[in-house]
Coordinates of C-alpha atoms in Angstrom, one line a residue:
Chain A
M1 CA 79.8 37.3 19.0
I2 CA 82.5 36.1 16.7
T3 CA 84.7 33.2 17.8
D4 CA 88.0 32.3 16.1
A5 CA 87.6 34.7 13.2
T6 CA 90.9 33.8 11.6
S7 CA 90.5 30.1 12.0
I8 CA 89.4 27.4 9.5
L9 CA 86.0 27.3 11.3
P10 CA 84.9 30.7 12.7
V11 CA 81.5 30.9 14.5
L12 CA 79.2 33.9 14.3
V13 CA 76.4 34.3 16.8
F14 CA 74.0 37.1 15.9
D15 CA 73.6 39.7 18.6
S16 CA 73.3 43.4 19.1
E17 CA 76.8 43.9 17.8
H18 CA 77.0 41.3 15.1
T19 CA 74.8 41.1 12.1
W20 CA 74.5 39.4 8.7
E21 CA 77.0 41.9 7.3
D22 CA 79.6 40.2 9.5
L23 CA 78.7 36.9 7.8
Q24 CA 79.7 38.5 4.5
T25 CA 83.0 39.6 6.0
L26 CA 83.7 36.1 7.4
A27 CA 82.7 34.4 4.2
E28 CA 84.5 36.7 1.8
P29 CA 85.4 36.7 -1.0
H30 CA 83.0 34.0 -2.0
L31 CA 79.8 35.4 -0.5
D32 CA 78.6 38.4 -2.6
N33 CA 75.8 40.9 -1.9
D34 CA 73.2 38.9 -3.8
G35 CA 74.1 35.7 -2.0
L36 CA 74.0 37.4 1.4
S37 CA 70.6 39.0 0.5
R38 CA 69.2 35.6 -0.4
L39 CA 70.5 33.9 2.8
K40 CA 69.2 36.7 4.9
R41 CA 65.7 36.4 3.3
A42 CA 65.7 32.7 3.8
L43 CA 67.1 32.5 7.4
E44 CA 67.0 35.8 9.2
K45 CA 63.9 34.8 11.2
T46 CA 65.4 31.6 12.6
A47 CA 69.2 31.5 12.4
E48 CA 71.1 32.5 15.5
T49 CA 74.5 30.8 15.0
V50 CA 76.5 30.3 11.8
F51 CA 79.5 28.0 11.5
I52 CA 81.7 29.2 8.6
E53 CA 83.5 26.1 7.2
R54 CA 86.4 27.4 5.1
H55 CA 88.3 25.5 2.4
Y56 CA 85.3 23.2 1.8
I57 CA 85.6 21.0 -1.3
D58 CA 82.2 20.7 -2.8
K59 CA 81.5 17.8 -5.1
D60 CA 79.0 19.7 -7.3
Y61 CA 81.2 22.8 -7.7
R62 CA 84.2 20.6 -8.4
D63 CA 82.3 19.1 -11.2
T64 CA 81.7 22.4 -12.9
F65 CA 85.1 23.7 -11.9
S66 CA 86.9 20.7 -13.6
S67 CA 84.8 20.9 -16.8
Y68 CA 84.6 24.6 -17.2
H69 CA 85.8 27.2 -14.6
S70 CA 89.4 25.7 -14.5
K71 CA 89.7 26.4 -18.2
K72 CA 89.3 30.1 -17.9
F73 CA 92.3 32.5 -18.0
H74 CA 90.9 34.3 -14.9
T75 CA 90.4 31.2 -12.7
A76 CA 88.0 31.0 -9.8
D77 CA 89.0 29.4 -6.5
A78 CA 88.7 25.6 -6.6
R79 CA 87.3 25.6 -3.0
C80 CA 84.2 26.8 -1.4
I81 CA 82.9 27.9 2.0
R82 CA 80.1 25.9 3.6
L83 CA 77.8 27.7 6.1
H84 CA 76.0 25.7 8.8
F85 CA 73.0 27.4 10.5
F86 CA 71.6 26.7 14.0
N87 CA 68.5 28.3 15.5
C88 CA 70.2 28.5 18.9
N89 CA 73.5 29.6 20.4
V90 CA 75.9 26.8 19.6
T91 CA 79.6 26.9 20.4
K92 CA 82.5 24.9 19.0
K93 CA 82.6 23.1 22.3
I94 CA 79.0 22.1 22.1
L95 CA 79.5 20.9 18.6
S96 CA 82.5 18.8 19.4
T97 CA 81.0 17.2 22.6
P98 CA 77.3 17.4 22.0
D99 CA 75.2 15.5 24.6
N100 CA 72.7 14.4 22.0
A101 CA 75.4 13.2 19.6
K102 CA 76.5 10.9 22.4
T103 CA 73.1 9.3 22.6
K104 CA 71.7 9.6 19.0
G105 CA 75.1 9.7 17.3
Y106 CA 74.2 12.9 15.5
L107 CA 72.7 16.4 15.8
D108 CA 69.5 17.3 13.9
H109 CA 66.7 19.8 13.8
S110 CA 65.7 18.9 17.4
D111 CA 69.1 20.2 18.4
G112 CA 68.7 23.4 16.5
Y113 CA 70.4 22.5 13.2
L114 CA 68.7 24.3 10.3
G115 CA 70.9 23.0 7.5
Y116 CA 73.8 24.1 5.3
S117 CA 74.6 26.3 2.3
V118 CA 77.7 26.0 0.1
I119 CA 79.0 29.3 -1.1
R120 CA 80.8 29.1 -4.4
P121 CA 83.3 31.7 -5.8
T122 CA 81.1 32.0 -8.9
R123 CA 79.4 35.2 -10.2
P124 CA 76.6 36.2 -10.6
N125 CA 75.3 33.5 -8.3
S126 CA 77.3 32.3 -5.4
I127 CA 74.7 30.1 -3.6
G128 CA 75.7 26.5 -4.3
R129 CA 74.4 23.2 -2.9
T130 CA 72.0 24.0 -0.1
L131 CA 69.7 21.9 2.1
L132 CA 67.7 23.7 4.7
Q133 CA 65.0 22.4 7.0
P134 CA 61.6 23.8 5.9
Q135 CA 61.2 24.9 9.5
S136 CA 64.0 27.4 8.9
R137 CA 61.4 29.4 7.1
P138 CA 58.5 29.6 9.6
E139 CA 56.2 31.1 7.1
V140 CA 56.4 28.0 4.9
A141 CA 53.6 25.5 5.9
G142 CA 52.0 22.8 3.9
W143 CA 52.6 19.3 2.7
L144 CA 56.1 18.7 1.2
S145 CA 58.3 16.0 -0.4
L146 CA 61.5 15.9 1.6
C147 CA 64.7 14.0 1.8
T148 CA 67.4 13.6 4.4
E149 CA 71.2 14.1 4.2
T150 CA 74.0 13.6 6.7
V151 CA 77.0 15.9 6.8
T152 CA 79.9 16.2 9.2
V153 CA 81.6 19.2 10.7
Q154 CA 85.0 18.5 12.3
G155 CA 83.8 14.9 13.0
T156 CA 80.3 15.7 14.4
I157 CA 77.5 14.2 12.3
L158 CA 74.6 16.6 11.4
K159 CA 71.3 15.5 9.8
V160 CA 69.1 17.7 7.8
T161 CA 65.8 17.1 6.1
G162 CA 64.6 19.3 3.3
F163 CA 64.4 19.8 -0.4
P164 CA 67.8 20.4 -2.2
F165 CA 68.4 23.9 -3.6
I166 CA 71.2 25.2 -5.9
S167 CA 71.4 28.4 -8.0
Q168 CA 72.7 28.4 -11.5
D169 CA 76.2 29.8 -12.0
G170 CA 75.1 31.4 -15.3
D171 CA 78.1 29.8 -17.1
A172 CA 78.2 26.0 -16.9
T173 CA 74.7 25.8 -15.6
V174 CA 71.5 27.8 -16.2
C175 CA 68.0 27.4 -14.7
A176 CA 67.3 24.2 -16.6
H177 CA 70.4 22.5 -15.2
A178 CA 69.8 23.8 -11.7
T179 CA 66.2 22.6 -11.7
L180 CA 67.1 19.2 -12.9
W181 CA 69.9 19.0 -10.3
M182 CA 67.4 19.9 -7.5
L183 CA 65.0 17.3 -8.7
M184 CA 67.5 14.5 -9.3
R185 CA 69.3 15.2 -6.0
Y186 CA 66.0 14.8 -4.1
F187 CA 65.5 11.4 -5.8
S188 CA 69.1 10.2 -5.3
N189 CA 69.0 11.2 -1.6
R190 CA 65.7 9.5 -1.0
Y191 CA 65.8 6.3 -3.2
S192 CA 68.9 4.2 -3.7
I193 CA 67.8 3.2 -7.2
Y194 CA 68.7 6.7 -8.5
P195 CA 72.4 7.6 -8.8
E196 CA 73.8 10.9 -7.6
I197 CA 74.5 13.1 -10.5
Y198 CA 76.5 16.4 -10.9
P199 CA 75.7 19.6 -12.8
V200 CA 77.9 19.1 -15.9
Q201 CA 76.8 15.4 -16.1
I202 CA 73.2 16.7 -16.3
G203 CA 74.1 18.8 -19.3
N204 CA 75.9 15.9 -20.9
L205 CA 72.8 13.8 -20.7
T206 CA 71.5 15.9 -23.5
R207 CA 74.7 15.7 -25.6
D208 CA 73.1 13.5 -28.3
Y209 CA 70.1 15.7 -28.5
S210 CA 71.8 19.0 -28.8
V211 CA 73.1 21.3 -31.6
G212 CA 76.1 23.4 -31.0
R213 CA 78.4 23.8 -27.9
M214 CA 77.5 22.4 -24.5
L215 CA 79.5 25.0 -22.5
P216 CA 78.9 27.8 -21.7
A217 CA 75.4 26.3 -21.2
P218 CA 72.9 27.9 -23.7
G219 CA 69.8 26.5 -21.9
L220 CA 67.7 23.5 -22.5
Y221 CA 64.5 22.8 -24.3
M222 CA 61.7 21.3 -22.2
W223 CA 61.8 18.0 -24.1
Q224 CA 65.6 17.8 -23.5
M225 CA 64.9 18.0 -19.8
A226 CA 62.4 15.2 -20.1
E227 CA 65.0 13.2 -22.1
A228 CA 67.7 13.8 -19.5
L229 CA 65.3 12.4 -16.9
R230 CA 64.5 9.4 -19.1
L231 CA 68.2 8.6 -19.3
E232 CA 68.4 8.5 -15.5
K233 CA 65.7 5.8 -15.2
F234 CA 62.6 8.0 -15.0
A235 CA 59.6 7.5 -17.3
S236 CA 59.1 11.2 -17.8
M237 CA 55.8 12.7 -19.1
I238 CA 55.2 16.1 -20.5
Y239 CA 52.0 18.1 -20.1
S240 CA 51.2 21.3 -21.9
K241 CA 48.6 23.7 -20.5
R242 CA 47.3 24.3 -24.0
E243 CA 46.5 20.6 -24.3
F244 CA 45.2 20.0 -20.8
K245 CA 43.3 23.2 -20.2
D246 CA 40.7 22.0 -17.7
S247 CA 42.8 19.5 -15.8
F248 CA 46.3 21.1 -15.9
E249 CA 46.4 22.3 -12.3
H250 CA 44.7 19.2 -11.0
L251 CA 47.3 17.1 -12.7
M252 CA 50.2 19.1 -11.2
Y253 CA 48.6 18.8 -7.8
T254 CA 48.0 15.1 -8.2
Y255 CA 51.6 14.2 -9.0
I256 CA 52.8 16.4 -6.2
E257 CA 50.4 14.8 -3.8
S258 CA 51.9 11.5 -4.9
G259 CA 55.3 12.6 -3.6
I260 CA 56.6 13.1 -7.1
P261 CA 58.2 16.6 -7.6
I262 CA 57.5 18.1 -11.0
I263 CA 59.5 20.5 -13.3
A264 CA 57.2 23.5 -14.2
S265 CA 58.1 26.0 -16.9
F266 CA 57.2 29.6 -17.4
K267 CA 57.9 31.4 -20.7
T268 CA 61.7 31.2 -20.4
H269 CA 62.3 30.0 -16.9
V270 CA 61.8 26.7 -15.1
V271 CA 61.4 25.7 -11.4
V272 CA 60.8 22.6 -9.4
L273 CA 57.6 22.2 -7.4
F274 CA 57.3 19.6 -4.6
G275 CA 54.6 20.6 -2.1
H276 CA 51.2 22.2 -1.7
Q277 CA 49.3 24.5 0.6
S278 CA 45.5 24.0 0.8
N279 CA 42.6 25.8 2.4
Y280 CA 39.8 23.4 3.4
N281 CA 37.5 26.1 4.5
I282 CA 36.6 27.4 1.1
T283 CA 33.1 26.6 0.0
N284 CA 33.2 27.2 -3.8
P285 CA 34.5 23.7 -4.7
Y286 CA 31.1 22.3 -3.7
D287 CA 29.1 24.6 -6.1
S288 CA 29.2 22.0 -8.9
D289 CA 26.8 19.7 -10.6
S290 CA 29.0 16.7 -10.0
P291 CA 29.0 15.1 -6.6
F292 CA 32.8 14.5 -6.9
V293 CA 35.1 17.2 -5.6
F294 CA 38.8 16.5 -6.0
S295 CA 41.1 17.5 -3.2
S296 CA 43.0 19.6 -5.7
S297 CA 40.2 22.1 -5.5
F298 CA 41.3 23.2 -2.1
C299 CA 44.9 23.9 -3.2
H300 CA 45.7 27.6 -3.1
A301 CA 49.5 27.4 -3.7
L302 CA 52.3 25.1 -4.6
V303 CA 55.6 25.1 -2.8
G304 CA 58.8 24.9 -4.9
N305 CA 62.4 26.0 -5.4
D306 CA 63.2 28.7 -8.0
D307 CA 67.0 28.8 -8.5
N308 CA 66.9 32.6 -8.9
G309 CA 65.3 32.9 -5.4
V310 CA 65.5 31.2 -2.1
P311 CA 64.5 27.7 -1.0
Y312 CA 60.8 27.1 -0.3
Q313 CA 58.9 29.7 -2.3
L314 CA 55.2 29.8 -2.9
L315 CA 53.6 29.7 -6.4
R316 CA 50.0 31.0 -6.0
M317 CA 47.1 29.3 -7.7
S318 CA 45.9 32.8 -8.7
S319 CA 46.4 36.3 -7.5
D320 CA 43.2 36.4 -5.5
K321 CA 43.3 33.1 -3.6
L322 CA 46.0 33.4 -1.1
T323 CA 46.0 35.2 2.2
E324 CA 49.4 36.8 2.6
N325 CA 51.5 35.1 5.3
G326 CA 54.8 36.6 4.7
C327 CA 56.2 33.7 2.6
E328 CA 58.3 34.7 -0.4
L329 CA 56.5 34.3 -3.7
M330 CA 58.0 33.1 -7.0
R331 CA 58.8 36.1 -9.1
G332 CA 59.5 36.7 -12.8
S333 CA 61.7 39.5 -14.0
Q334 CA 58.6 41.8 -14.1
S335 CA 56.1 40.5 -11.6
Q336 CA 55.1 37.7 -9.3
H337 CA 54.3 34.4 -11.0
S338 CA 51.2 32.4 -10.4
M339 CA 50.2 29.0 -11.5
S340 CA 48.4 30.4 -14.5
D341 CA 51.8 31.5 -15.9
I342 CA 53.0 27.8 -16.1
Q343 CA 53.1 26.7 -19.7
D344 CA 54.0 23.1 -19.3
F345 CA 55.4 20.6 -16.8
V346 CA 57.4 17.4 -16.8
V347 CA 56.7 14.7 -14.3
P348 CA 59.5 12.1 -13.7
L349 CA 57.3 9.0 -13.2
P350 CA 58.9 5.9 -11.8
E351 CA 59.6 3.3 -14.5
K352 CA 56.8 1.0 -13.5
V353 CA 54.0 3.5 -13.5
F354 CA 52.2 3.0 -16.8
L355 CA 48.9 4.5 -15.9
T356 CA 49.0 8.3 -15.9
A357 CA 47.1 10.6 -13.5
E358 CA 44.5 11.7 -16.1
N359 CA 43.9 8.1 -17.1
A360 CA 43.4 7.1 -13.4
R361 CA 41.0 10.0 -12.8
K362 CA 38.8 9.0 -15.7
L363 CA 38.9 5.3 -14.9
I364 CA 38.2 5.7 -11.2
T365 CA 35.3 8.2 -11.6
T366 CA 33.8 5.8 -14.1
I367 CA 33.9 2.9 -11.7
L368 CA 32.4 5.1 -8.9
N369 CA 29.5 5.9 -11.2
D370 CA 29.1 2.3 -12.5
K371 CA 25.7 0.6 -11.9
I372 CA 27.4 -2.6 -10.7
F373 CA 30.5 -1.4 -8.8
G374 CA 29.5 2.3 -8.1
Y375 CA 28.7 3.9 -4.8
A376 CA 25.0 4.4 -5.6
K377 CA 24.5 0.7 -5.4
H378 CA 26.7 -0.1 -2.4
S379 CA 26.8 2.9 -0.1
N380 CA 23.8 4.7 1.3
K381 CA 26.1 6.8 3.4
L382 CA 27.8 8.3 0.3
L383 CA 24.6 8.4 -1.7
K384 CA 22.8 10.7 0.6
E385 CA 25.6 13.3 0.5
K386 CA 25.7 16.2 -1.9
S387 CA 29.5 16.1 -2.2
I388 CA 32.0 13.4 -2.1
I389 CA 35.7 14.4 -1.8
L390 CA 38.1 12.4 -3.9
R391 CA 41.8 12.4 -3.1
L392 CA 43.8 10.8 -5.9
F393 CA 47.5 9.8 -5.5
L394 CA 50.1 7.3 -6.5
T395 CA 51.9 5.2 -4.0
T396 CA 53.4 1.8 -3.6
G397 CA 51.6 -1.3 -2.4
K398 CA 54.2 -1.7 0.3
S399 CA 53.6 1.8 1.6
L400 CA 49.8 1.3 1.7
K401 CA 50.3 -1.9 3.7
K402 CA 52.8 -0.4 6.1
E403 CA 50.4 2.4 7.0
I404 CA 47.4 0.1 7.8
H405 CA 48.2 -0.1 11.5
N406 CA 48.4 3.7 11.7
R407 CA 45.1 4.2 10.0
K408 CA 42.6 2.5 12.4
Q409 CA 42.7 -0.8 10.4
M410 CA 41.2 1.1 7.4
G411 CA 37.9 1.6 9.2
H412 CA 37.1 -2.2 9.6
K413 CA 39.2 -5.2 10.5
K414 CA 38.0 -7.1 7.4
V415 CA 39.5 -4.3 5.2
S416 CA 42.7 -4.4 7.1
K417 CA 43.0 -8.2 6.8
A418 CA 42.1 -8.2 3.1
Y419 CA 44.6 -5.5 2.2
R420 CA 47.4 -7.2 4.2
E421 CA 46.7 -10.5 2.3
L422 CA 46.1 -9.0 -1.1
P423 CA 49.1 -9.2 -3.5
L424 CA 49.6 -5.7 -4.8
P425 CA 51.7 -4.3 -7.7
H426 CA 54.7 -2.1 -6.9
F427 CA 52.7 1.1 -7.8
I428 CA 49.0 1.7 -7.3
W429 CA 46.7 4.6 -7.8
V430 CA 44.6 5.2 -4.7
C431 CA 41.5 7.4 -4.7
E432 CA 40.3 8.1 -1.2
L433 CA 36.7 8.8 -0.6
S434 CA 35.7 11.4 2.1
L435 CA 33.0 13.9 3.0
P436 CA 33.3 17.7 3.7
D437 CA 32.9 17.3 7.4
L438 CA 35.6 14.6 7.6
Y439 CA 38.2 15.9 5.3
P440 CA 41.2 16.5 5.4
E441 CA 41.7 14.3 8.6
N442 CA 39.6 11.3 7.7
V443 CA 38.3 9.2 4.9
L444 CA 35.6 6.5 4.5
G445 CA 37.0 4.3 1.7
E446 CA 39.1 4.1 -1.4
V447 CA 39.5 2.7 -4.8
I448 CA 42.8 0.9 -5.5
W449 CA 43.8 0.7 -9.2
D450 CA 46.8 -1.2 -10.6
A451 CA 49.2 1.5 -12.0
T452 CA 50.8 -1.0 -14.3
R453 CA 47.6 -1.6 -16.2
N454 CA 46.8 -0.5 -19.7
P455 CA 44.2 2.3 -19.4
Y456 CA 41.8 0.6 -21.9
E457 CA 41.6 -2.5 -19.6
P458 CA 38.3 -2.2 -17.6
N459 CA 39.4 -4.6 -14.8
G460 CA 42.4 -2.7 -13.5
F461 CA 40.9 -2.0 -10.1
L462 CA 42.0 -4.3 -7.3
A463 CA 39.7 -3.1 -4.6
V464 CA 36.7 -0.8 -4.1
H465 CA 36.1 0.0 -0.5
Y466 CA 32.8 1.8 0.6
P467 CA 31.8 2.3 4.2
E468 CA 29.3 -0.6 3.9
K469 CA 31.1 -2.8 1.4
L470 CA 34.5 -4.1 0.3
I471 CA 34.8 -5.5 -3.2
V472 CA 38.1 -7.2 -4.1
D473 CA 39.3 -8.6 -7.4
W474 CA 41.0 -11.6 -6.0
G475 CA 41.5 -13.1 -9.4
S476 CA 43.5 -10.3 -10.8
A477 CA 45.5 -10.1 -7.6
L478 CA 46.6 -13.7 -8.3
N479 CA 47.4 -13.0 -11.9
H480 CA 44.2 -14.9 -13.0
A481 CA 41.0 -13.8 -14.7
P482 CA 39.0 -11.3 -12.7
S483 CA 37.1 -12.9 -9.8
F484 CA 35.4 -10.6 -7.5
R485 CA 34.8 -11.1 -3.7
E486 CA 32.3 -9.0 -1.8
F487 CA 32.4 -8.4 1.9
E488 CA 29.7 -6.7 4.0
L489 CA 31.2 -4.2 6.5
D490 CA 29.1 -3.7 9.7
N491 CA 29.8 -0.6 11.8
S492 CA 32.8 0.6 9.9
T493 CA 34.3 3.9 11.0
E494 CA 36.2 6.7 9.3
Y495 CA 40.0 6.4 9.4
P496 CA 43.0 8.8 8.9
I497 CA 44.1 9.8 5.4
F498 CA 47.2 8.3 3.9
E499 CA 50.2 10.5 4.8
H500 CA 53.2 8.5 3.7
N501 CA 53.9 10.5 0.4
L502 CA 54.4 14.0 1.9
K503 CA 55.4 15.4 5.2
E504 CA 53.2 18.1 6.8
I505 CA 55.1 21.2 7.9
L506 CA 53.1 23.3 10.4
Q507 CA 53.6 27.0 10.6
Chain B
M1 CA 51.4 -20.7 -9.3
S2 CA 48.2 -22.4 -10.2
Q3 CA 46.9 -23.3 -6.7
N4 CA 43.4 -22.4 -5.9
L5 CA 44.2 -19.9 -3.1
E6 CA 41.5 -18.1 -1.2
L7 CA 41.3 -14.8 0.6
Q8 CA 41.3 -15.8 4.3
L9 CA 38.6 -13.5 5.8
S10 CA 36.1 -14.2 8.4
G11 CA 32.6 -13.7 7.1
Q12 CA 31.8 -14.9 3.7
S13 CA 32.6 -13.5 0.4
K14 CA 29.9 -13.8 -2.2
A15 CA 30.2 -14.4 -5.9
F16 CA 29.7 -10.9 -6.8
V17 CA 28.8 -10.7 -10.5
T18 CA 27.7 -13.3 -13.1
K19 CA 29.6 -13.9 -16.2
K20 CA 27.0 -12.1 -18.3
E21 CA 26.9 -9.1 -15.9
Y22 CA 30.7 -8.9 -16.1
Q23 CA 30.6 -9.0 -19.9
E24 CA 28.1 -6.2 -19.9
F25 CA 30.2 -4.2 -17.5
T26 CA 33.4 -4.4 -19.6
E27 CA 31.6 -3.3 -22.7
R28 CA 29.9 -0.5 -20.9
F29 CA 33.1 0.6 -19.3
Q30 CA 35.2 0.6 -22.4
K31 CA 32.6 2.5 -24.3
E32 CA 32.4 5.1 -21.5
V33 CA 36.2 5.7 -21.2
K34 CA 37.5 5.3 -24.7
S35 CA 36.9 8.7 -26.2
E36 CA 38.3 10.5 -23.2
L37 CA 41.4 8.2 -23.1
D38 CA 42.0 8.8 -26.8
K39 CA 41.7 12.5 -26.2
Q40 CA 44.2 12.3 -23.4
Q41 CA 46.7 10.3 -25.5
K42 CA 46.6 12.9 -28.3
A43 CA 47.0 15.7 -25.9
R44 CA 50.1 14.1 -24.5
L45 CA 51.6 13.7 -28.0
R46 CA 50.9 17.4 -28.8
S47 CA 52.4 18.4 -25.4
E48 CA 55.6 16.6 -26.4
D49 CA 55.6 18.4 -29.7
R50 CA 55.2 21.8 -28.0
A51 CA 58.1 20.9 -25.6
K52 CA 60.5 20.7 -28.5
R53 CA 60.1 24.4 -29.1
H54 CA 60.2 25.6 -25.5
L55 CA 63.7 26.9 -24.6
L56 CA 64.5 27.5 -21.0
S57 CA 67.5 29.6 -20.3
E58 CA 66.9 32.2 -17.6

């Protein structure tokens, strides 16, 4: 059914007589065949109603239009079309007098809102700023970094939670700009410390590190992308697969598990990765001489946005490790990509994270094996196990404390009380300790390491928590010389894993 | 902030390591991690160098 086809806000409800092809008619001339195909691939399983918001002025397109498109002899339209998707039958009347909007003040995914997509008049890629709920793609499941935006349609407030997506326009922006935009928009949506930034501004961040013209955009080198992030308050780090052969995939996973999306490059293309899918039933991670099995071993795919595709695509760990579930995979021009095709990645670390993931891994495993502080001395429960699962991630001291009450007092009331009292730095590395029959739901302890420490300092750990013992460096916590306190823990229990960094999306 | 504050927990905390044990720990720890940390630092520098030649334009 189509309502008000010639108005400023027509509504399309998919039924036996009206299909996605009608959407192209209603959104012409902006929506081209490629754009329609992408929207259909992304949303055809869930979208039932589409609001077509004509004459929409989009801040990101206006940025490229003012700096580039308006200077062309054949000038594109300055305005866009914005499409709003719902997974149920929504009329204009429901939108203008929604019951839920009366009580909550807005409509969101619980009311059927799936998100929006701005359609630009650009060719070859018309899909502009887009934010869709991951639930709009039912085949996408896993743990994802997400942010929330609020938009309005004719005065009604709509809320959507997802990961930002935009396609390159091939003129003012290419894949490198689109990927930086997606990453930076996630951060500016989620954390007020990061400013909102627009596509041409992103290119201009590399102005002092470029040779030749800036527009049309010729592409960016990987180090220019890292530099652009540095200029926007990130302490970006670059990792090359050739230099981190054995730990490359573990490092990507660890940063993603920390809620920090990464920029990953293939031979000539770049994407943003912000989530993971894991299979905890595989047995091969345990076939190792080391008792330590990192949670990254269970990861079989990363979730990301490729600006040449649709939001929420999978990047498989390797071609033989994923059961097909209908989710769209990242593709190169010739074939499907896998994680083995990634050549390097950039992680935009927060400014106050001085200790990197590879440093933290080495330091924490060394402490766990130490003859004074290690588990062999303090934990019979862990010592008798063949495998100990380690889950390493970065978080804030504030987040750790906020989650204590949701995590069964961290297995023992003494631990809960000690952690609440312990002064913590802004950022900490946490390495949770678990066992195969408890993971991924529960853990038995953790090591907490100060992320602002120099890696060569041996006393960077603030707490080591085993099922039977808690060791706290109370001296370092008070900015004094190390002074350790040891507490016996009787009858401690397992407790839930830390979940604050990522949101679990169920299939 | 030089007050002698204490962690307020029921049950006692014990002095956990002697000065000598702690000294031995720091030496042992630094020896254990140094070569790996050095290797990681060099790998990061070489990664930055490689990134200067990696153009992304598709």
